[in-house]
Amino acid sequence: MHLQRIPFSCLWLLALLTPWNVLADEVMYESNDYSTGALGLGPFQTFFSSSSTPAMWNFVVPYNESTAGQIEPGLVFIAPRGTNVNSQGALIYEKTGDLIWDGTQYGQTATFRVSTYKNEPVILLWTGEITASGTGSGYDLILNNQYEIIANFTANLNGSLADFHDVVITENNTALITAYQAKTWDLSLYNISDGWLLDSAFQEIDPETGDALFTWIASDWVDVNSCYAAPGTTGTAANNAWDFFHINAVNKDNFGNYLISSRHCHTLFYIGPDGNIIWTIGGKNSSIFQGDNTIFSWQHDARWASNQTQISLFDNEGTSWELDSTNSRGLLLDFDATNNSVSLANQWIPYNISVTESQGNVHTLDSGNTLIGWGQNPWFSEYDANGQFLYVVEFGVGDVQSYRAYHFNWTATPNTLPSVFVDANSSTTVYTSWNGATEVATWQLSGSTAGSPQLAIPLSNTSRGGFETAISVSDSDTSYTFYQVAAFDSNNKIIAYSNFTSADGTSMAPAANQTVNAGNSTSPSTSSSSSPKATTTSSSSWFY
Ligand SMILES: *[C@@H]1O[C@H](CO)[C@@H](O)[C@H](O)[C@H]1NC(C)=O
Ligand SMILES: *[C@@H]1O[C@H](CO)[C@@H](O)[C@H](O)[C@H]1NC(C)=O
Ligand SMILES: *[C@@H]1O[C@H](CO)[C@@H](O)[C@H](O)[C@H]1NC(C)=O
Ligand SMILES: *[C@@H]1O[C@H](CO)[C@@H](O)[C@H](O)[C@H]1NC(C)=O
Ligand SMILES: *[C@@H]1O[C@H](CO)[C@@H](O)[C@H](O)[C@H]1NC(C)=O
Ligand SMILES: *[C@@H]1O[C@H](CO)[C@@H](O)[C@H](O)[C@H]1NC(C)=O
Ligand SMILES: *[C@@H]1O[C@H](CO)[C@@H](O)[C@H](O)[C@H]1NC(C)=O
Ligand SMILES: *[C@@H]1O[C@H](CO)[C@@H](O)[C@H](O)[C@H]1NC(C)=O
Ligand SMILES: *[C@@H]1O[C@H](CO)[C@@H](O)[C@H](O)[C@H]1NC(C)=O
Ligand SMILES: *[C@@H]1O[C@H](CO)[C@@H](O)[C@H](O)[C@H]1NC(C)=O
Ligand SMILES: *[C@@H]1O[C@H](CO)[C@@H](O)[C@H](O)[C@H]1NC(C)=O
Ligand SMILES: *[C@@H]1O[C@H](CO)[C@@H](O)[C@H](O)[C@H]1NC(C)=O
C-alpha cells in the first residue's frame, strides 16, 4: 500500500491520529509537514508482519516522468543513527522508499555497503561504539547473500578495535580498516603536561585470521603539529586524547600503494608499501599542485575513479567549530600524474545550500550518475552526469544522520522464513513480509484447517507490494484456521514457504515436503502447485 495515493487531507487526519508512525510502505513527496517536523523529527514506517520501524522518506525533489528514466537501477543503503532515530542501524531500500532489509539488529552502523569477497557479492557492515571524539571501536562484519555472518574482524593494534570510518575489501580478499590509538605524547608546545595523542592508523587485515598484514601509524610519518585541529581542551587524558590527524578513508591500488584521507590535515596521502609518503594533495604543504576551485577542507571518502585518473571526495568545507564556505560539495578531481597537479573535473552542490559538518560521501555510479550522502544532514541525492538533480530525499529532520549513503545492486534470499500476520477483523487480511528478500515476485496464499493444519490448499496469488504485502482473503476462504504463504520468484519458482499461522498467532512450521534451499536456484518439485498468476497488482515499483 502506498499512502501517497491517499488524498492529502486523509493523510493529515491519519497523522493526527497516529503521529509519525503511519502503517506500511509509505513515502512522502514534497511534504511540508515532514520537512517542518510536524510529523516528528524521525518519521518511520510500521508493519503488521514485522517489528521493523525504518525511517520514512520524503522526496524533497521527487523524480518525475522526465527524470525517472535516468535514475540508475539499484537499491539504496543507508544507516540512520542519532537521537531522533527510532531504531538505529543498517537499512536497504528500493528507490521508491520501500524497505528491503532491516539490519538494525546490529545496532548503530557506519560503513555499510556491498562489496566483493572471494568472488561473491557481500555486505560489509561496521558495528560498535562511536565515542564522543567521533571515532569508533567495534567490529567489521561480512554477510553473504543469505545475511549470514561469514567474517567478523577488527583491528590488531594493541587492543584498539576497528574504527567505523572505513572498511574496504581488496581484490586479494584482504580488508583495509581504520583504527585509533591513544598514547602519551609530549604536548608541552600547547602547555599541556602529561599529554595524550589520539593517533590514527590503518591496517590491512586478513578477515579469516584477523592477522594484520600491514600497519601504518600517522605519527610515524606526519608532524603532529602540521594540521588544522589544535588540541583545544583535548590532549589531557587517554579518553580525551588529541585527534591531530583523523583518518577517515583508506584504499589500496594495484601498485600496492594506499590512498588515505586525513580530515584534520585537509590532506590526501598516497602511501607506498613501505609506509613512505609518495605525495600529498591538500593541506599546508601539498606536494601536488591544486588548480582553481580544488581546495578542500575537513573532507571524507576519498576514492580513486576512472582508473586512477580521477579522485572523488566529499568536501565538507567545515566542521562543528569552523565553516570555510556556504556549502559542502561532492568533488571530482582530474589527477595529472605527469604534471603533478589536480584540476576541477566536477562538483555536486547540495540542494539545500548548507555545510555538512561531519560525515558524507560521494558514490560515483557506472551510468555516470552520482549518489551523494550528506552525512550529518539526513539527505541523499542522485545527480545525472551533468550534475542535475534526479531526486533528493530526506529521511529525517532532527538528529538523524547516516555516515554514508550508497547505491548498489544486491540480490539476496534470507535463511529465514517469510513472516505472516493474520488479521481476522471484519474482512480477513493476511500480511506478509520477508526481511531482506530481493527475489520475491508473487505471494501465493494457502489455507488449512485445524484437522489438517499442514495441508496447504492454494487460494490466491498476489504480486509483491513493497516490503509488506496485504493479501485480502475472499469471503469464501475465511473459514480456514491457518494461512500460509509461498514466495515465488519471477520465474515462478518457489523460493520459500512461511509457517502456517492463525489469527491468534499460533505458528507451525511448513510441512515436511515444503523444503526449498534458500539461496539455491534449484527449483523444488512442486508438482501440485500451478504457476502463480498474479490476481492483484499492488506494487508501484516501476524501477529498482
Ligand atoms: C523533473 O525534475 C527535474 C529535476 O528536479 C526538473 O528539473 C524538471 O523540471 C522536472 N520536470 C517536470 C516535467 O516536472
Ligand atoms: C564479532 O566478534 C566479537 C568478538 O568475538 C563478538 O563480541 C561480537 O559479538 C561478534 N559480532 C557478531 C555480530 O557476531
Ligand atoms: C603495541 O605493542 C607493541 C608490541 O607489543 C609494542 O612494541 C608497542 O610499543 C605498543 N604500542 C603502543 C602504542 O602501546
Ligand atoms: C603557553 O604558555 C605560555 C606562558 O604562559 C604562553 O606565553 C603561551 O602563549 C602558551 N602557549 C599556548 C599554545 O597556549
Ligand atoms: C594483490 O596481490 C597481487 C599479487 O601479490 C599484487 O600484485 C597486487 O598488488 C595485490 N593487490 C592489492 C590491491 O593488494
Ligand atoms: C613539504 O613536503 C615536502 C615533500 O613534498 C617535504 O620535503 C617538506 O619537508 C615538507 N615541508 C614541510 C614544512 O612539512
Ligand atoms: C589503467 O591505467 C593503466 C596505466 O596506469 C593502464 O596500463 C591500463 O591499461 C588502464 N586500464 C584500463 C582498463 O584502462
Ligand atoms: C602540464 O603543465 C604544462 C606546463 O605548466 C602545461 O603546458 C601542460 O598543458 C600541462 N599538461 C596538462 C595535460 O595539463
Ligand atoms: C544495477 O544493474 C543494472 C543492470 O545491469 C545496471 O545498469 C546498473 O548500473 C546497476 N546499478 C548499480 C548501482 O550498480
Ligand atoms: C515457525 O514455526 C516454528 C515452530 O512453531 C517456530 O519455532 C518459528 O519461530 C516460526 N517462525 C516464524 C518466522 O514464524
Ligand atoms: C543447491 O541444492 C542442491 C540440491 O539440494 C545441492 O546439491 C547444491 O549443493 C545446492 N547449491 C548451493 C549453492 O547451495
Ligand atoms: C505435500 O504433501 C501433501 C500431502 O501428501 C500434498 O497434498 C501436497 O501437495 C504436498 N506438497 C508439496 C509442495 O509437494
JSON list of N, CA and C in Angstrom, two decimals, residues 492-539:
[
{"chain": "A", "resi": 492, "resn": "ASN", "atom": "N", "xyz": [8.58, -17.98, -11.54]},
{"chain": "A", "resi": 492, "resn": "ASN", "atom": "CA", "xyz": [7.55, -18.85, -10.97]},
{"chain": "A", "resi": 492, "resn": "ASN", "atom": "C", "xyz": [8.12, -20.04, -10.21]},
{"chain": "A", "resi": 493, "resn": "LYS", "atom": "N", "xyz": [9.30, -19.85, -9.65]},
{"chain": "A", "resi": 493, "resn": "LYS", "atom": "CA", "xyz": [9.86, -20.89, -8.79]},
{"chain": "A", "resi": 493, "resn": "LYS", "atom": "C", "xyz": [9.59, -20.51, -7.34]},
{"chain": "A", "resi": 494, "resn": "ILE", "atom": "N", "xyz": [9.24, -21.54, -6.56]},
{"chain": "A", "resi": 494, "resn": "ILE", "atom": "CA", "xyz": [9.03, -21.30, -5.13]},
{"chain": "A", "resi": 494, "resn": "ILE", "atom": "C", "xyz": [10.39, -21.11, -4.47]},
{"chain": "A", "resi": 495, "resn": "ILE", "atom": "N", "xyz": [10.56, -20.02, -3.73]},
{"chain": "A", "resi": 495, "resn": "ILE", "atom": "CA", "xyz": [11.82, -19.82, -3.02]},
{"chain": "A", "resi": 495, "resn": "ILE", "atom": "C", "xyz": [11.66, -19.91, -1.51]},
{"chain": "A", "resi": 496, "resn": "ALA", "atom": "N", "xyz": [10.44, -19.93, -1.01]},
{"chain": "A", "resi": 496, "resn": "ALA", "atom": "CA", "xyz": [10.26, -20.12, 0.44]},
{"chain": "A", "resi": 496, "resn": "ALA", "atom": "C", "xyz": [8.79, -20.37, 0.76]},
{"chain": "A", "resi": 497, "resn": "TYR", "atom": "N", "xyz": [8.58, -21.11, 1.83]},
{"chain": "A", "resi": 497, "resn": "TYR", "atom": "CA", "xyz": [7.25, -21.25, 2.43]},
{"chain": "A", "resi": 497, "resn": "TYR", "atom": "C", "xyz": [7.29, -20.60, 3.80]},
{"chain": "A", "resi": 498, "resn": "SER", "atom": "N", "xyz": [6.23, -19.95, 4.18]},
{"chain": "A", "resi": 498, "resn": "SER", "atom": "CA", "xyz": [6.13, -19.43, 5.54]},
{"chain": "A", "resi": 498, "resn": "SER", "atom": "C", "xyz": [5.62, -20.52, 6.46]},
{"chain": "A", "resi": 499, "resn": "ASN", "atom": "N", "xyz": [5.57, -20.23, 7.74]},
{"chain": "A", "resi": 499, "resn": "ASN", "atom": "CA", "xyz": [4.84, -21.07, 8.69]},
{"chain": "A", "resi": 499, "resn": "ASN", "atom": "C", "xyz": [3.34, -21.04, 8.39]},
{"chain": "A", "resi": 500, "resn": "PHE", "atom": "N", "xyz": [2.65, -21.99, 8.90]},
{"chain": "A", "resi": 500, "resn": "PHE", "atom": "CA", "xyz": [1.18, -21.94, 8.96]},
{"chain": "A", "resi": 500, "resn": "PHE", "atom": "C", "xyz": [0.82, -21.09, 10.18]},
{"chain": "A", "resi": 501, "resn": "THR", "atom": "N", "xyz": [0.03, -20.06, 9.98]},
{"chain": "A", "resi": 501, "resn": "THR", "atom": "CA", "xyz": [-0.20, -19.08, 11.04]},
{"chain": "A", "resi": 501, "resn": "THR", "atom": "C", "xyz": [-1.69, -18.83, 11.18]},
{"chain": "A", "resi": 502, "resn": "SER", "atom": "N", "xyz": [-2.15, -18.76, 12.42]},
{"chain": "A", "resi": 502, "resn": "SER", "atom": "CA", "xyz": [-3.56, -18.48, 12.65]},
{"chain": "A", "resi": 502, "resn": "SER", "atom": "C", "xyz": [-3.72, -17.07, 13.22]},
{"chain": "A", "resi": 503, "resn": "ALA", "atom": "N", "xyz": [-4.98, -16.63, 13.27]},
{"chain": "A", "resi": 503, "resn": "ALA", "atom": "CA", "xyz": [-5.24, -15.27, 13.71]},
{"chain": "A", "resi": 503, "resn": "ALA", "atom": "C", "xyz": [-4.83, -15.05, 15.16]},
{"chain": "A", "resi": 504, "resn": "ASP", "atom": "N", "xyz": [-4.82, -16.12, 15.96]},
{"chain": "A", "resi": 504, "resn": "ASP", "atom": "CA", "xyz": [-4.40, -15.95, 17.37]},
{"chain": "A", "resi": 504, "resn": "ASP", "atom": "C", "xyz": [-2.89, -16.02, 17.53]},
{"chain": "A", "resi": 505, "resn": "GLY", "atom": "N", "xyz": [-2.16, -16.11, 16.41]},
{"chain": "A", "resi": 505, "resn": "GLY", "atom": "CA", "xyz": [-0.70, -16.06, 16.47]},
{"chain": "A", "resi": 505, "resn": "GLY", "atom": "C", "xyz": [-0.04, -17.42, 16.52]},
{"chain": "A", "resi": 506, "resn": "THR", "atom": "N", "xyz": [-0.84, -18.49, 16.60]},
{"chain": "A", "resi": 506, "resn": "THR", "atom": "CA", "xyz": [-0.24, -19.82, 16.59]},
{"chain": "A", "resi": 506, "resn": "THR", "atom": "C", "xyz": [0.51, -20.02, 15.27]},
{"chain": "A", "resi": 507, "resn": "SER", "atom": "N", "xyz": [1.71, -20.55, 15.37]},
{"chain": "A", "resi": 507, "resn": "SER", "atom": "CA", "xyz": [2.56, -20.65, 14.20]},
{"chain": "A", "resi": 507, "resn": "SER", "atom": "C", "xyz": [3.17, -22.03, 14.13]},
{"chain": "A", "resi": 508, "resn": "MET", "atom": "N", "xyz": [2.99, -22.70, 13.00]},
{"chain": "A", "resi": 508, "resn": "MET", "atom": "CA", "xyz": [3.53, -24.04, 12.83]},
{"chain": "A", "resi": 508, "resn": "MET", "atom": "C", "xyz": [4.41, -24.10, 11.60]},
{"chain": "A", "resi": 509, "resn": "ALA", "atom": "N", "xyz": [5.52, -24.82, 11.71]},
{"chain": "A", "resi": 509, "resn": "ALA", "atom": "CA", "xyz": [6.50, -24.90, 10.64]},
{"chain": "A", "resi": 509, "resn": "ALA", "atom": "C", "xyz": [5.87, -25.43, 9.35]},
{"chain": "A", "resi": 510, "resn": "PRO", "atom": "N", "xyz": [6.46, -25.13, 8.21]},
{"chain": "A", "resi": 510, "resn": "PRO", "atom": "CA", "xyz": [5.96, -25.68, 6.95]},
{"chain": "A", "resi": 510, "resn": "PRO", "atom": "C", "xyz": [5.95, -27.20, 6.99]},
{"chain": "A", "resi": 511, "resn": "ALA", "atom": "N", "xyz": [5.17, -27.80, 6.12]},
{"chain": "A", "resi": 511, "resn": "ALA", "atom": "CA", "xyz": [5.09, -29.25, 6.07]},
{"chain": "A", "resi": 511, "resn": "ALA", "atom": "C", "xyz": [6.42, -29.84, 5.62]},
{"chain": "A", "resi": 512, "resn": "ALA", "atom": "N", "xyz": [6.62, -31.12, 5.93]},
{"chain": "A", "resi": 512, "resn": "ALA", "atom": "CA", "xyz": [7.91, -31.76, 5.66]},
{"chain": "A", "resi": 512, "resn": "ALA", "atom": "C", "xyz": [8.26, -31.73, 4.17]},
{"chain": "A", "resi": 513, "resn": "ASN", "atom": "N", "xyz": [7.24, -31.76, 3.32]},
{"chain": "A", "resi": 513, "resn": "ASN", "atom": "CA", "xyz": [7.55, -31.78, 1.88]},
{"chain": "A", "resi": 513, "resn": "ASN", "atom": "C", "xyz": [7.64, -30.38, 1.29]},
{"chain": "A", "resi": 514, "resn": "GLN", "atom": "N", "xyz": [7.69, -29.37, 2.15]},
{"chain": "A", "resi": 514, "resn": "GLN", "atom": "CA", "xyz": [7.78, -27.98, 1.67]},
{"chain": "A", "resi": 514, "resn": "GLN", "atom": "C", "xyz": [9.16, -27.40, 1.95]},
{"chain": "A", "resi": 515, "resn": "THR", "atom": "N", "xyz": [10.20, -28.09, 1.55]},
{"chain": "A", "resi": 515, "resn": "THR", "atom": "CA", "xyz": [11.54, -27.56, 1.80]},
{"chain": "A", "resi": 515, "resn": "THR", "atom": "C", "xyz": [12.11, -26.99, 0.51]},
{"chain": "A", "resi": 516, "resn": "VAL", "atom": "N", "xyz": [12.72, -25.83, 0.62]},
{"chain": "A", "resi": 516, "resn": "VAL", "atom": "CA", "xyz": [13.45, -25.26, -0.52]},
{"chain": "A", "resi": 516, "resn": "VAL", "atom": "C", "xyz": [14.81, -24.85, 0.02]},
{"chain": "A", "resi": 517, "resn": "ASN", "atom": "N", "xyz": [15.78, -24.88, -0.86]},
{"chain": "A", "resi": 517, "resn": "ASN", "atom": "CA", "xyz": [17.12, -24.44, -0.50]},
{"chain": "A", "resi": 517, "resn": "ASN", "atom": "C", "xyz": [17.21, -22.94, -0.66]},
{"chain": "A", "resi": 518, "resn": "ALA", "atom": "N", "xyz": [17.16, -22.23, 0.44]},
{"chain": "A", "resi": 518, "resn": "ALA", "atom": "CA", "xyz": [17.32, -20.78, 0.34]},
{"chain": "A", "resi": 518, "resn": "ALA", "atom": "C", "xyz": [18.68, -20.49, -0.28]},
{"chain": "A", "resi": 519, "resn": "GLY", "atom": "N", "xyz": [18.71, -19.51, -1.16]},
{"chain": "A", "resi": 519, "resn": "GLY", "atom": "CA", "xyz": [19.97, -19.15, -1.80]},
{"chain": "A", "resi": 519, "resn": "GLY", "atom": "C", "xyz": [20.38, -20.14, -2.86]},
{"chain": "A", "resi": 520, "resn": "ASN", "atom": "N", "xyz": [19.51, -21.10, -3.17]},
{"chain": "A", "resi": 520, "resn": "ASN", "atom": "CA", "xyz": [19.82, -22.11, -4.17]},
{"chain": "A", "resi": 520, "resn": "ASN", "atom": "C", "xyz": [18.75, -22.01, -5.25]},
{"chain": "A", "resi": 521, "resn": "SER", "atom": "N", "xyz": [19.19, -21.80, -6.47]},
{"chain": "A", "resi": 521, "resn": "SER", "atom": "CA", "xyz": [18.23, -21.50, -7.53]},
{"chain": "A", "resi": 521, "resn": "SER", "atom": "C", "xyz": [17.51, -22.76, -8.01]},
{"chain": "A", "resi": 522, "resn": "THR", "atom": "N", "xyz": [17.91, -23.93, -7.48]},
{"chain": "A", "resi": 522, "resn": "THR", "atom": "CA", "xyz": [17.25, -25.16, -7.91]},
{"chain": "A", "resi": 522, "resn": "THR", "atom": "C", "xyz": [15.76, -25.10, -7.60]},
{"chain": "A", "resi": 523, "resn": "SER", "atom": "N", "xyz": [14.95, -25.45, -8.57]},
{"chain": "A", "resi": 523, "resn": "SER", "atom": "CA", "xyz": [13.51, -25.42, -8.37]},
{"chain": "A", "resi": 523, "resn": "SER", "atom": "C", "xyz": [13.07, -26.61, -7.54]},
{"chain": "A", "resi": 524, "resn": "PRO", "atom": "N", "xyz": [12.23, -26.38, -6.55]},
{"chain": "A", "resi": 524, "resn": "PRO", "atom": "CA", "xyz": [11.73, -27.52, -5.78]},
{"chain": "A", "resi": 524, "resn": "PRO", "atom": "C", "xyz": [10.72, -28.29, -6.63]},
{"chain": "A", "resi": 525, "resn": "SER", "atom": "N", "xyz": [10.46, -29.54, -6.26]},
{"chain": "A", "resi": 525, "resn": "SER", "atom": "CA", "xyz": [9.45, -30.29, -7.01]},
{"chain": "A", "resi": 525, "resn": "SER", "atom": "C", "xyz": [8.07, -29.88, -6.49]},
{"chain": "A", "resi": 526, "resn": "THR", "atom": "N", "xyz": [7.40, -29.08, -7.27]},
{"chain": "A", "resi": 526, "resn": "THR", "atom": "CA", "xyz": [6.11, -28.53, -6.83]},
{"chain": "A", "resi": 526, "resn": "THR", "atom": "C", "xyz": [5.04, -28.98, -7.80]},
{"chain": "A", "resi": 527, "resn": "SER", "atom": "N", "xyz": [4.92, -30.30, -7.90]},
{"chain": "A", "resi": 527, "resn": "SER", "atom": "CA", "xyz": [4.02, -30.86, -8.91]},
{"chain": "A", "resi": 527, "resn": "SER", "atom": "C", "xyz": [2.61, -30.29, -8.78]},
{"chain": "A", "resi": 528, "resn": "SER", "atom": "N", "xyz": [2.16, -30.15, -7.53]},
{"chain": "A", "resi": 528, "resn": "SER", "atom": "CA", "xyz": [0.77, -29.79, -7.35]},
{"chain": "A", "resi": 528, "resn": "SER", "atom": "C", "xyz": [0.52, -28.29, -7.50]},
{"chain": "A", "resi": 529, "resn": "SER", "atom": "N", "xyz": [1.56, -27.49, -7.23]},
{"chain": "A", "resi": 529, "resn": "SER", "atom": "CA", "xyz": [1.28, -26.05, -7.26]},
{"chain": "A", "resi": 529, "resn": "SER", "atom": "C", "xyz": [1.46, -25.50, -8.67]},
{"chain": "A", "resi": 530, "resn": "SER", "atom": "N", "xyz": [0.39, -25.03, -9.20]},
{"chain": "A", "resi": 530, "resn": "SER", "atom": "CA", "xyz": [0.44, -24.42, -10.52]},
{"chain": "A", "resi": 530, "resn": "SER", "atom": "C", "xyz": [1.21, -23.11, -10.44]},
{"chain": "A", "resi": 531, "resn": "SER", "atom": "N", "xyz": [1.78, -22.72, -11.56]},
{"chain": "A", "resi": 531, "resn": "SER", "atom": "CA", "xyz": [2.49, -21.44, -11.59]},
{"chain": "A", "resi": 531, "resn": "SER", "atom": "C", "xyz": [1.55, -20.33, -11.16]},
{"chain": "A", "resi": 532, "resn": "PRO", "atom": "N", "xyz": [2.01, -19.49, -10.29]},
{"chain": "A", "resi": 532, "resn": "PRO", "atom": "CA", "xyz": [1.11, -18.45, -9.83]},
{"chain": "A", "resi": 532, "resn": "PRO", "atom": "C", "xyz": [0.91, -17.40, -10.92]},
{"chain": "A", "resi": 533, "resn": "LYS", "atom": "N", "xyz": [-0.26, -16.93, -10.99]},
{"chain": "A", "resi": 533, "resn": "LYS", "atom": "CA", "xyz": [-0.55, -15.84, -11.91]},
{"chain": "A", "resi": 533, "resn": "LYS", "atom": "C", "xyz": [-1.16, -14.75, -11.03]},
{"chain": "A", "resi": 534, "resn": "ALA", "atom": "N", "xyz": [-0.53, -13.63, -11.03]},
{"chain": "A", "resi": 534, "resn": "ALA", "atom": "CA", "xyz": [-0.95, -12.60, -10.09]},
{"chain": "A", "resi": 534, "resn": "ALA", "atom": "C", "xyz": [-2.40, -12.21, -10.34]},
{"chain": "A", "resi": 535, "resn": "THR", "atom": "N", "xyz": [-3.15, -12.14, -9.28]},
{"chain": "A", "resi": 535, "resn": "THR", "atom": "CA", "xyz": [-4.55, -11.74, -9.41]},
{"chain": "A", "resi": 535, "resn": "THR", "atom": "C", "xyz": [-4.74, -10.27, -9.05]},
{"chain": "A", "resi": 536, "resn": "THR", "atom": "N", "xyz": [-3.80, -9.76, -8.26]},
{"chain": "A", "resi": 536, "resn": "THR", "atom": "CA", "xyz": [-3.87, -8.33, -7.96]},
{"chain": "A", "resi": 536, "resn": "THR", "atom": "C", "xyz": [-2.48, -7.76, -8.14]},
{"chain": "A", "resi": 537, "resn": "THR", "atom": "N", "xyz": [-2.40, -6.51, -8.49]},
{"chain": "A", "resi": 537, "resn": "THR", "atom": "CA", "xyz": [-1.11, -5.84, -8.66]},
{"chain": "A", "resi": 537, "resn": "THR", "atom": "C", "xyz": [-1.10, -4.60, -7.79]},
{"chain": "A", "resi": 538, "resn": "SER", "atom": "N", "xyz": [-0.31, -4.69, -6.74]},
{"chain": "A", "resi": 538, "resn": "SER", "atom": "CA", "xyz": [-0.30, -3.55, -5.84]},
{"chain": "A", "resi": 538, "resn": "SER", "atom": "C", "xyz": [1.06, -2.85, -5.81]},
{"chain": "A", "resi": 539, "resn": "SER", "atom": "N", "xyz": [2.02, -3.43, -6.51]},
{"chain": "A", "resi": 539, "resn": "SER", "atom": "CA", "xyz": [3.36, -2.83, -6.45]},
{"chain": "A", "resi": 539, "resn": "SER", "atom": "C", "xyz": [3.45, -1.61, -7.35]}
]
